[in-house]
Short mmCIF file of C-alpha atoms and ligand atoms in Angstrom, two decimals:
data_model
loop_
_atom_site.label_atom_id
_atom_site.label_comp_id
_atom_site.label_asym_id
_atom_site.label_seq_id
_atom_site.Cartn_x
_atom_site.Cartn_y
_atom_site.Cartn_z
CA MET Q 20 101.95 119.53 87.74
CA SER Q 21 101.45 119.91 91.69
CA SER Q 22 102.99 122.56 93.24
CA THR Q 23 105.79 120.43 95.13
CA LEU Q 24 106.74 119.06 91.73
CA THR Q 25 106.86 122.61 90.13
CA ARG Q 26 108.71 123.78 92.57
CA ARG Q 27 111.35 120.95 92.57
CA ALA Q 28 111.38 120.92 88.78
CA LEU Q 29 111.70 124.98 88.97
CA ILE Q 30 114.45 124.28 91.09
CA ALA Q 31 116.60 121.77 89.98
CA GLY Q 32 116.12 122.64 86.71
CA ALA Q 33 117.47 125.79 86.69
CA GLY Q 34 120.98 124.73 88.20
CA THR Q 35 123.42 127.28 86.63
CA ALA Q 36 122.18 130.95 85.83
CA ALA Q 37 124.89 132.82 83.68
CA LEU Q 38 124.55 136.03 82.21
CA ALA Q 39 127.22 136.57 79.10
CA ALA Q 40 127.40 140.41 79.25
CA PRO Q 41 127.27 141.67 76.18
CA ALA Q 42 131.11 143.84 76.07
CA LEU Q 43 129.39 146.04 74.04
CA ALA Q 44 125.88 145.82 73.56
CA LYS Q 45 124.82 145.95 69.76
CA LEU Q 46 122.15 148.86 69.46
CA GLY Q 47 118.88 148.22 67.34
CA GLY Q 48 116.87 151.14 66.70
CA MET Q 49 116.38 154.36 68.68
CA ILE Q 50 113.44 155.63 70.73
CA ASP Q 51 112.12 158.70 71.42
CA LEU Q 52 110.81 158.90 75.01
CA GLY Q 53 109.23 162.43 74.64
CA LEU Q 54 110.80 163.86 77.69
CA PRO Q 55 110.51 166.89 78.86
CA GLY Q 56 113.52 169.18 77.58
CA GLY Q 57 115.50 166.55 76.07
CA PRO Q 58 117.70 164.59 75.30
CA SER Q 59 114.83 162.46 74.76
CA LEU Q 60 115.94 159.46 72.66
CA ARG Q 61 117.29 156.03 73.31
CA PRO Q 62 119.28 153.14 71.60
CA THR Q 63 117.17 149.61 72.20
CA THR Q 64 118.96 146.78 72.26
CA PRO Q 65 117.82 143.12 71.69
CA ASP Q 66 120.88 141.55 72.97
CA PHE Q 67 120.06 140.90 76.72
CA PRO Q 68 119.83 137.83 77.21
CA GLY Q 69 116.28 136.37 77.76
CA LYS Q 70 115.19 139.77 76.42
CA ARG Q 71 113.63 141.20 72.89
CA ASP Q 72 113.86 145.04 72.10
CA MET Q 73 114.65 146.98 75.29
CA ILE Q 74 115.33 150.48 75.78
CA VAL Q 75 119.21 151.08 77.43
CA GLN Q 76 118.85 153.83 79.48
CA ARG Q 77 122.29 152.39 80.68
CA ILE Q 78 124.41 149.16 80.30
CA ARG Q 79 126.22 148.50 83.16
CA PRO Q 80 125.11 148.04 85.82
CA PRO Q 81 122.01 147.19 83.26
CA LEU Q 82 118.77 149.57 83.25
CA LEU Q 83 117.07 148.55 80.30
CA GLU Q 84 113.21 149.91 80.21
CA ALA Q 85 110.49 148.87 78.37
CA PRO Q 86 109.04 150.47 75.30
CA MET Q 87 105.15 151.32 76.16
CA GLU Q 88 104.01 148.78 73.49
CA ALA Q 89 104.88 146.37 76.17
CA PHE Q 90 101.32 147.43 77.68
CA ALA Q 91 99.59 147.10 74.69
CA LYS Q 92 97.68 144.31 74.99
CA GLY Q 93 96.80 141.51 77.58
CA THR Q 94 97.89 142.20 81.40
CA ILE Q 95 100.73 140.08 81.71
CA THR Q 96 103.92 141.76 81.27
CA PRO Q 97 106.37 138.48 79.07
CA ASN Q 98 109.57 137.95 81.03
CA ASP Q 99 111.49 139.00 77.82
CA ARG Q 100 109.99 142.88 78.18
CA MET Q 101 109.78 142.85 82.26
CA PHE Q 102 112.20 146.62 82.72
CA VAL Q 103 115.61 145.50 84.49
CA ARG Q 104 117.05 148.12 87.21
CA TRP Q 105 120.65 147.40 89.06
CA ASN Q 106 122.51 149.85 91.51
CA TRP Q 107 125.53 147.98 91.53
CA PRO Q 108 127.17 145.48 89.44
CA PHE Q 109 126.30 141.36 90.19
CA PRO Q 110 127.71 138.07 89.47
CA THR Q 111 127.15 136.87 86.28
CA GLU Q 112 126.60 133.30 87.50
CA VAL Q 113 125.25 132.09 90.10
CA LYS Q 114 124.90 128.31 90.93
CA ALA Q 115 122.11 126.98 92.91
CA ALA Q 116 123.34 124.15 94.60
CA GLU Q 117 125.83 126.77 96.32
CA HIS Q 118 122.94 129.21 96.73
CA ARG Q 119 122.87 129.93 100.74
CA VAL Q 120 120.49 132.86 101.92
CA ALA Q 121 122.09 133.92 105.94
CA VAL Q 122 118.89 134.28 108.52
CA GLY Q 123 120.32 136.14 111.29
CA GLY Q 124 119.68 139.02 113.74
CA ALA Q 125 117.40 139.36 116.13
CA VAL Q 126 116.29 135.74 115.60
CA LYS Q 127 116.57 133.30 118.30
CA LYS Q 128 118.78 130.79 115.50
CA ALA Q 129 120.68 131.58 113.07
CA VAL Q 130 119.99 129.76 109.90
CA SER Q 131 121.80 129.25 106.58
CA LEU Q 132 119.10 127.97 104.22
CA THR Q 133 119.61 125.86 100.50
CA LEU Q 134 117.10 126.31 97.75
CA ASP Q 135 115.36 123.10 98.97
CA ASP Q 136 115.28 124.60 102.51
CA ILE Q 137 113.29 127.45 101.36
CA ALA Q 138 111.30 125.90 98.87
CA ALA Q 139 110.29 123.87 101.77
CA ALA Q 140 109.77 126.53 104.33
CA GLY Q 141 106.14 126.36 103.67
CA GLU Q 142 102.99 126.26 101.36
CA THR Q 143 103.93 127.35 97.67
CA VAL Q 144 102.12 130.65 97.11
CA GLU Q 145 101.82 132.76 93.85
CA ILE Q 146 100.93 135.89 93.42
CA VAL Q 147 100.13 138.35 90.59
CA ALA Q 148 102.12 141.71 90.99
CA VAL Q 149 102.97 144.67 89.68
CA ASN Q 150 106.72 145.54 89.68
CA GLN Q 151 107.17 148.76 89.48
CA CYS Q 152 110.39 151.15 90.22
CA ALA Q 153 109.68 154.04 92.37
CA GLY Q 154 111.66 156.41 89.62
CA ASN Q 155 109.49 155.01 86.92
CA GLY Q 156 108.44 158.01 84.40
CA ARG Q 157 110.99 160.75 86.85
CA GLY Q 158 112.26 161.71 83.30
CA LEU Q 159 108.77 163.41 82.29
CA SER Q 160 109.49 165.17 85.55
CA GLU Q 161 108.95 169.44 85.06
CA PRO Q 162 111.27 170.49 86.39
CA ARG Q 163 113.36 168.37 85.67
CA VAL Q 164 114.99 165.62 88.66
CA THR Q 165 118.66 164.07 88.78
CA GLY Q 166 118.11 159.57 88.67
CA THR Q 167 117.92 157.66 86.00
CA GLN Q 168 115.24 159.90 83.53
CA TRP Q 169 112.93 157.06 82.65
CA GLY Q 170 109.90 157.41 80.02
CA ASN Q 171 107.27 155.41 82.28
CA GLY Q 172 108.49 151.61 81.18
CA ALA Q 173 110.05 150.55 84.18
CA MET Q 174 107.02 148.86 85.12
CA GLY Q 175 105.61 145.34 84.53
CA CYS Q 176 103.00 142.86 86.05
CA ALA Q 177 104.16 139.35 86.24
CA LYS Q 178 103.28 136.36 88.28
CA TRP Q 179 105.68 135.20 91.17
CA THR Q 180 106.05 132.15 92.92
CA GLY Q 181 107.41 131.49 96.41
CA VAL Q 182 107.07 131.07 99.60
CA ARG Q 183 105.92 133.11 102.58
CA LEU Q 184 108.64 134.88 104.12
CA LYS Q 185 107.09 134.38 107.86
CA ASP Q 186 107.50 130.98 106.53
CA VAL Q 187 111.29 131.48 106.17
CA LEU Q 188 111.59 133.77 109.06
CA ALA Q 189 110.39 130.58 110.97
CA LYS Q 190 112.76 128.67 110.22
CA ALA Q 191 115.39 131.17 112.79
CA GLY Q 192 112.45 132.29 114.81
CA ILE Q 193 111.85 135.79 115.53
CA ALA Q 194 113.51 137.29 118.73
CA GLU Q 195 111.65 140.01 120.92
CA GLY Q 196 111.96 143.67 119.72
CA ALA Q 197 111.81 143.01 116.30
CA THR Q 198 111.12 146.11 114.36
CA ARG Q 199 112.00 145.52 110.92
CA VAL Q 200 113.29 142.71 108.17
CA ARG Q 201 116.16 144.02 106.38
CA PHE Q 202 117.48 142.33 102.76
CA ALA Q 203 120.77 141.90 100.78
CA GLY Q 204 121.93 140.36 97.48
CA LEU Q 205 125.10 139.05 95.88
CA ASP Q 206 125.50 142.71 94.46
CA VAL Q 207 128.43 144.44 95.53
CA PRO Q 208 129.47 148.70 95.37
CA LEU Q 209 131.62 149.21 91.99
CA THR Q 210 133.49 152.06 94.24
CA ASP Q 211 135.29 151.62 97.99
CA GLY Q 212 133.37 152.82 100.65
CA ALA Q 213 129.66 153.08 98.35
CA PRO Q 214 127.09 151.61 100.39
CA GLN Q 215 125.52 148.30 99.68
CA PHE Q 216 122.53 147.97 98.54
CA ILE Q 217 120.32 146.72 101.25
CA LYS Q 218 116.73 147.35 101.89
CA SER Q 219 114.08 147.40 104.88
CA ILE Q 220 110.54 146.82 105.51
CA PRO Q 221 108.36 146.96 108.96
CA MET Q 222 107.79 143.36 110.67
CA ASP Q 223 104.12 143.87 109.75
CA VAL Q 224 105.30 144.49 106.46
CA ALA Q 225 107.08 141.01 106.29
CA MET Q 226 104.50 139.30 108.31
CA ARG Q 227 102.13 139.56 105.56
CA GLY Q 228 100.63 136.52 103.89
CA ASP Q 229 101.38 137.92 100.66
CA VAL Q 230 105.16 139.30 100.94
CA LEU Q 231 107.28 136.29 99.49
CA VAL Q 232 110.67 135.06 98.95
CA ALA Q 233 109.85 134.28 95.34
CA TRP Q 234 111.86 131.75 92.45
CA ALA Q 235 110.12 132.06 89.70
CA MET Q 236 108.79 134.28 87.37
CA ASN Q 237 105.92 133.66 85.17
CA ASP Q 238 106.42 130.22 85.63
CA GLU Q 239 110.42 130.14 84.29
CA PRO Q 240 112.98 130.54 87.09
CA LEU Q 241 113.87 133.93 88.05
CA PRO Q 242 116.29 134.54 84.64
CA ILE Q 243 119.45 136.46 86.13
CA LEU Q 244 118.37 139.69 85.56
CA HIS Q 245 115.68 139.60 87.75
CA GLY Q 246 117.12 138.06 90.45
CA PHE Q 247 118.28 134.51 90.17
CA PRO Q 248 118.14 132.29 92.15
CA LEU Q 249 115.74 134.30 94.50
CA ARG Q 250 113.87 137.46 95.05
CA ILE Q 251 111.50 138.94 97.86
CA VAL Q 252 108.36 140.56 96.27
CA VAL Q 253 106.09 142.73 98.20
CA PRO Q 254 102.65 143.26 96.71
CA GLY Q 255 101.30 146.65 96.18
CA TRP Q 256 105.19 148.35 97.55
CA PHE Q 257 107.64 149.89 95.38
CA SER Q 258 110.07 147.18 93.87
CA THR Q 259 113.26 149.05 95.72
CA TYR Q 260 112.20 146.41 98.80
CA TRP Q 261 111.99 143.50 96.27
CA VAL Q 262 115.19 142.44 96.91
CA LYS Q 263 117.12 140.36 94.10
CA MET Q 264 119.47 137.53 94.49
CA LEU Q 265 118.98 137.31 97.94
CA SER Q 266 121.51 136.28 100.04
CA THR Q 267 120.67 137.52 103.57
CA ILE Q 268 117.68 138.40 105.62
CA GLU Q 269 118.76 140.17 108.99
CA VAL Q 270 115.99 140.96 111.54
CA LEU Q 271 116.78 144.54 112.70
CA THR Q 272 115.85 145.83 116.60
CA GLY Q 273 115.91 149.61 115.97
CA GLU Q 274 115.24 151.58 113.17
CA ASP Q 275 117.06 151.34 109.91
CA GLU Q 276 120.20 153.61 109.44
CA SER Q 277 121.58 151.93 106.41
CA HIS Q 278 122.05 154.13 103.15
CA TYR Q 279 118.96 152.93 100.68
CA VAL Q 280 116.90 153.69 103.41
CA ALA Q 281 117.29 156.66 106.02
CA GLU Q 282 118.98 158.88 103.03
CA THR Q 283 117.96 157.71 99.72
CA TYR Q 284 114.31 156.54 98.26
CA ARG Q 285 112.68 158.98 100.86
CA TRP Q 286 110.07 161.77 100.05
CA PRO Q 287 108.77 164.74 100.96
CA THR Q 288 105.79 164.61 103.50
CA VAL Q 289 105.07 168.23 102.59
CA PRO Q 290 104.62 170.10 99.22
CA VAL Q 291 108.49 171.00 98.18
CA THR Q 292 109.57 173.10 95.15
CA PRO Q 293 113.16 172.86 93.76
CA GLU Q 294 114.32 175.59 96.08
CA SER Q 295 113.06 174.01 99.13
CA LYS Q 296 115.26 172.65 101.72
CA ASP Q 297 115.47 171.07 105.08
CA PHE Q 298 112.05 169.35 104.63
CA PRO Q 299 110.81 166.07 106.33
CA THR Q 300 110.50 162.84 104.12
CA VAL Q 301 109.71 159.05 104.58
CA PRO Q 302 110.54 156.17 102.76
CA ILE Q 303 108.67 155.72 99.47
CA THR Q 304 106.58 152.33 100.34
CA ALA Q 305 102.94 152.16 98.81
CA MET Q 306 102.35 152.56 95.00
CA PRO Q 307 99.59 154.79 94.29
CA PRO Q 308 97.09 153.87 91.28
CA ARG Q 309 98.02 154.77 87.78
CA SER Q 310 96.60 153.93 84.39
CA PHE Q 311 97.24 154.65 80.81
CA ILE Q 312 96.13 155.19 77.24
CA THR Q 313 97.73 152.13 75.17
CA SER Q 314 95.82 152.18 71.77
CA HIS Q 315 96.97 155.58 70.88
CA ALA Q 316 99.85 157.70 71.20
CA ASP Q 317 100.12 160.99 71.60
CA GLY Q 318 99.65 163.33 68.30
CA GLU Q 319 97.85 160.27 66.28
CA THR Q 320 94.79 161.44 63.51
CA VAL Q 321 91.21 159.80 64.50
CA ALA Q 322 88.39 159.95 62.24
CA LYS Q 323 86.29 163.05 62.41
CA GLY Q 324 82.79 161.75 63.14
CA LYS Q 325 83.39 158.50 63.48
CA PRO Q 326 82.72 156.35 67.07
CA LEU Q 327 86.38 156.51 68.62
CA THR Q 328 87.23 152.76 70.74
CA LEU Q 329 90.30 154.16 73.20
CA GLU Q 330 91.98 150.89 75.52
CA GLY Q 331 94.28 150.77 78.06
CA MET Q 332 95.75 149.54 80.97
CA ALA Q 333 95.16 150.35 84.42
CA PHE Q 334 96.66 149.37 88.39
CA GLY Q 335 95.24 150.53 92.18
CA GLY Q 336 98.74 150.00 93.24
CA ASP Q 337 98.41 148.72 97.21
CA ALA Q 338 94.80 148.69 97.12
CA ALA Q 339 92.42 146.72 93.85
CA LEU Q 340 91.31 149.12 91.21
CA ALA Q 341 87.54 150.37 91.69
CA LYS Q 342 87.27 153.06 88.30
CA VAL Q 343 88.84 154.10 85.30
CA GLU Q 344 87.63 157.62 83.93
CA LEU Q 345 88.66 159.34 80.49
CA VAL Q 346 89.32 162.93 81.42
CA GLY Q 347 89.34 165.62 78.66
CA GLU Q 348 89.16 169.87 79.23
CA GLY Q 349 86.51 169.58 81.57
CA TRP Q 350 84.79 166.63 80.80
CA SER Q 351 85.07 162.88 81.58
CA ALA Q 352 83.68 159.57 80.50
CA GLU Q 353 83.44 156.03 83.06
CA CYS Q 354 85.97 153.44 81.11
CA GLU Q 355 84.59 149.59 80.96
CA LEU Q 356 87.00 147.75 83.43
CA GLY Q 357 88.37 144.47 81.50
CA PRO Q 358 87.83 141.01 83.74
CA ASP Q 359 90.23 141.16 87.02
CA GLU Q 360 92.12 138.31 86.13
CA HIS Q 361 95.11 138.12 88.78
CA GLY Q 362 93.68 140.19 91.82
CA PRO Q 363 94.40 143.21 93.57
CA PHE Q 364 97.88 143.95 92.23
CA ALA Q 365 98.10 143.25 88.89
CA PHE Q 366 97.25 145.25 85.51
CA ARG Q 367 93.39 145.09 84.35
CA ARG Q 368 92.32 146.26 80.84
CA TRP Q 369 89.82 149.12 80.68
CA SER Q 370 88.11 150.57 77.08
CA VAL Q 371 85.76 153.12 76.05
CA THR Q 372 83.64 154.28 73.16
CA LEU Q 373 83.38 157.69 72.06
CA PRO Q 374 79.91 157.89 70.09
CA GLU Q 375 81.09 160.74 67.79
CA VAL Q 376 84.54 162.14 67.31
CA SER Q 377 83.57 165.71 66.68
CA GLY Q 378 86.83 167.40 66.80
CA ASP Q 379 90.52 167.35 68.19
CA LEU Q 380 90.56 165.48 71.43
CA ALA Q 381 92.81 167.85 73.48
CA ALA Q 382 94.98 166.87 76.68
CA ILE Q 383 92.67 163.58 77.17
CA GLY Q 384 94.40 161.18 79.90
CA THR Q 385 92.69 158.70 82.27
CA LYS Q 386 92.50 158.86 85.81
CA ALA Q 387 92.62 155.41 87.84
CA THR Q 388 91.13 155.58 91.82
CA ASN Q 389 91.26 152.23 93.78
CA ILE Q 390 88.96 151.06 96.24
CA ASN Q 391 90.70 153.07 99.24
CA GLY Q 392 89.25 156.20 96.86
CA LEU Q 393 93.10 157.37 96.66
CA THR Q 394 93.27 158.93 92.83
CA GLN Q 395 95.95 160.34 90.20
CA PRO Q 396 96.44 163.75 90.19
CA ASP Q 397 95.48 166.48 87.54
CA ALA Q 398 99.20 167.94 88.21
CA LEU Q 399 102.56 166.23 89.23
CA VAL Q 400 103.27 166.12 92.98
CA TRP Q 401 106.87 167.28 92.23
CA ASN Q 402 110.04 166.14 94.20
CA PRO Q 403 113.20 166.08 94.09
CA SER Q 404 114.15 162.56 92.99
CA GLY Q 405 110.65 162.29 90.80
CA TYR Q 406 109.38 159.44 92.85
CA ALA Q 407 105.75 157.49 92.79
CA ARG Q 408 104.84 159.54 89.88
CA ASN Q 409 100.94 158.97 88.89
CA VAL Q 410 99.79 162.45 87.74
CA ILE Q 411 97.29 161.56 85.01
CA GLU Q 412 98.90 161.10 81.45
CA ARG Q 413 97.53 163.06 78.81
CA ILE Q 414 97.68 162.94 75.26
CA THR Q 415 96.08 165.04 72.51
CA LEU Q 416 94.54 163.39 69.23
CA VAL Q 417 94.16 164.87 65.57
CA ALA Q 418 90.74 164.61 64.42
CA ARG Q 419 90.51 164.28 60.78
N1 MTE X 22 120.26 143.04 94.69
C1 MTE X 22 119.48 143.78 94.08
N2 MTE X 22 118.05 144.23 94.37
C2 MTE X 22 117.39 145.08 93.65
C3 MTE X 22 118.31 146.25 92.83
C4 MTE X 22 119.59 146.19 93.17
O1 MTE X 22 120.45 147.38 92.86
N3 MTE X 22 119.81 144.96 93.74
N4 MTE X 22 117.19 147.24 93.01
C5 MTE X 22 115.64 147.40 93.09
C6 MTE X 22 114.85 147.97 92.34
S1 MTE X 22 114.86 150.24 92.71
C7 MTE X 22 113.91 148.15 91.50
S2 MTE X 22 113.03 149.22 90.60
C8 MTE X 22 114.17 146.86 91.39
C9 MTE X 22 113.91 146.07 89.57
O2 MTE X 22 113.45 144.83 89.37
P1 MTE X 22 113.89 144.04 88.04
O3 MTE X 22 115.01 144.97 87.38
O4 MTE X 22 113.08 142.67 88.21
O5 MTE X 22 112.76 144.74 87.04
O6 MTE X 22 114.67 145.52 91.65
C10 MTE X 22 115.52 145.68 93.65
N5 MTE X 22 115.81 145.21 93.74
MO1 MO X 23 114.15 151.15 91.49
#
């Protein structure tokens, strides 16, 4: 099927996406996220549409976390295992034929675009990229911080299909003095006077060839939980900018003073402690590298005197992965990287074999480094919202 056909089929075939939100989700099992200081147990539910068992951080608006087993194999996270995050409630039904995206602000001519207009705005582009919440792993922070107490499952890697944002912007024409491009979706605040979830990116990022207005995720129309019918994709950047159910694109000429850019989703530019006050902050943007051991869990037993193979997953953040090392207390071993299947913004597998297990493997972890030399720190870079966690994640294996 040609990409034009694929695009038509996806949009035409999707029609209306509706979410039958469970009044009270049936809860499956319980899972322990290992959050220091507790409470660490969370229920799981298979009840959200198009989802397998997901960890429930909140039912409405949904905050669903993927169990770490979702990352144990392969480099693509299936749609039924992708985490879900909404700041505010969103429509449970969206009619594709009626959906419009308003492009306005500092443009030559404001336009209102249908899905067909968007699909025809330029070449269809596919890109595999990690979707990760800026607060992923925040619940593991010590000292603890406020915000959704995510374990490390607020991430996933998918193939996104759409057109370039710059081609959509060209339909309106960018006026002089443009500084940023801001996005809004169909979700609205739950309480009167609360700020709408709107986010903006600088003009140079908006004009990148890989920043998309996407309509498909892993070759399926965007599920409603992931922003049907359109969302922004900014490969390499935390997905707080990947606005879902996109309905407005606004070109700005100054700074963005809106709540979720000027006041939240920011982190300190200097080292801070829980006692720090009045420190400078900047928006949280590009992702740093991360890596995980997926073959073994903390506390697992391994055979003494035998070789041991460890496996896992890593990603470079906003640049390709360069290497992954297994680190212990005072030693390290280079891991073998799996094939580069999907380019710089995707998950990649790694593995390493230790010739012989001579004793317990205490506090082992993996350290990923990207091609810009950015690497994972030994100690947590603590910040009040627990953003951009990428400390080396350590486990202990018991030799028996
Ligand atoms: N319209 C809208 N888009 C949004 C959000 C939101 O609350 N509303 N949350 C953002 C945040 S903070 C994250 S982490 C990602 C999560 O994307 P996902 O639910 O598809 O995994 O969506 C982003 N896009
Ligand atoms: Mo997020």
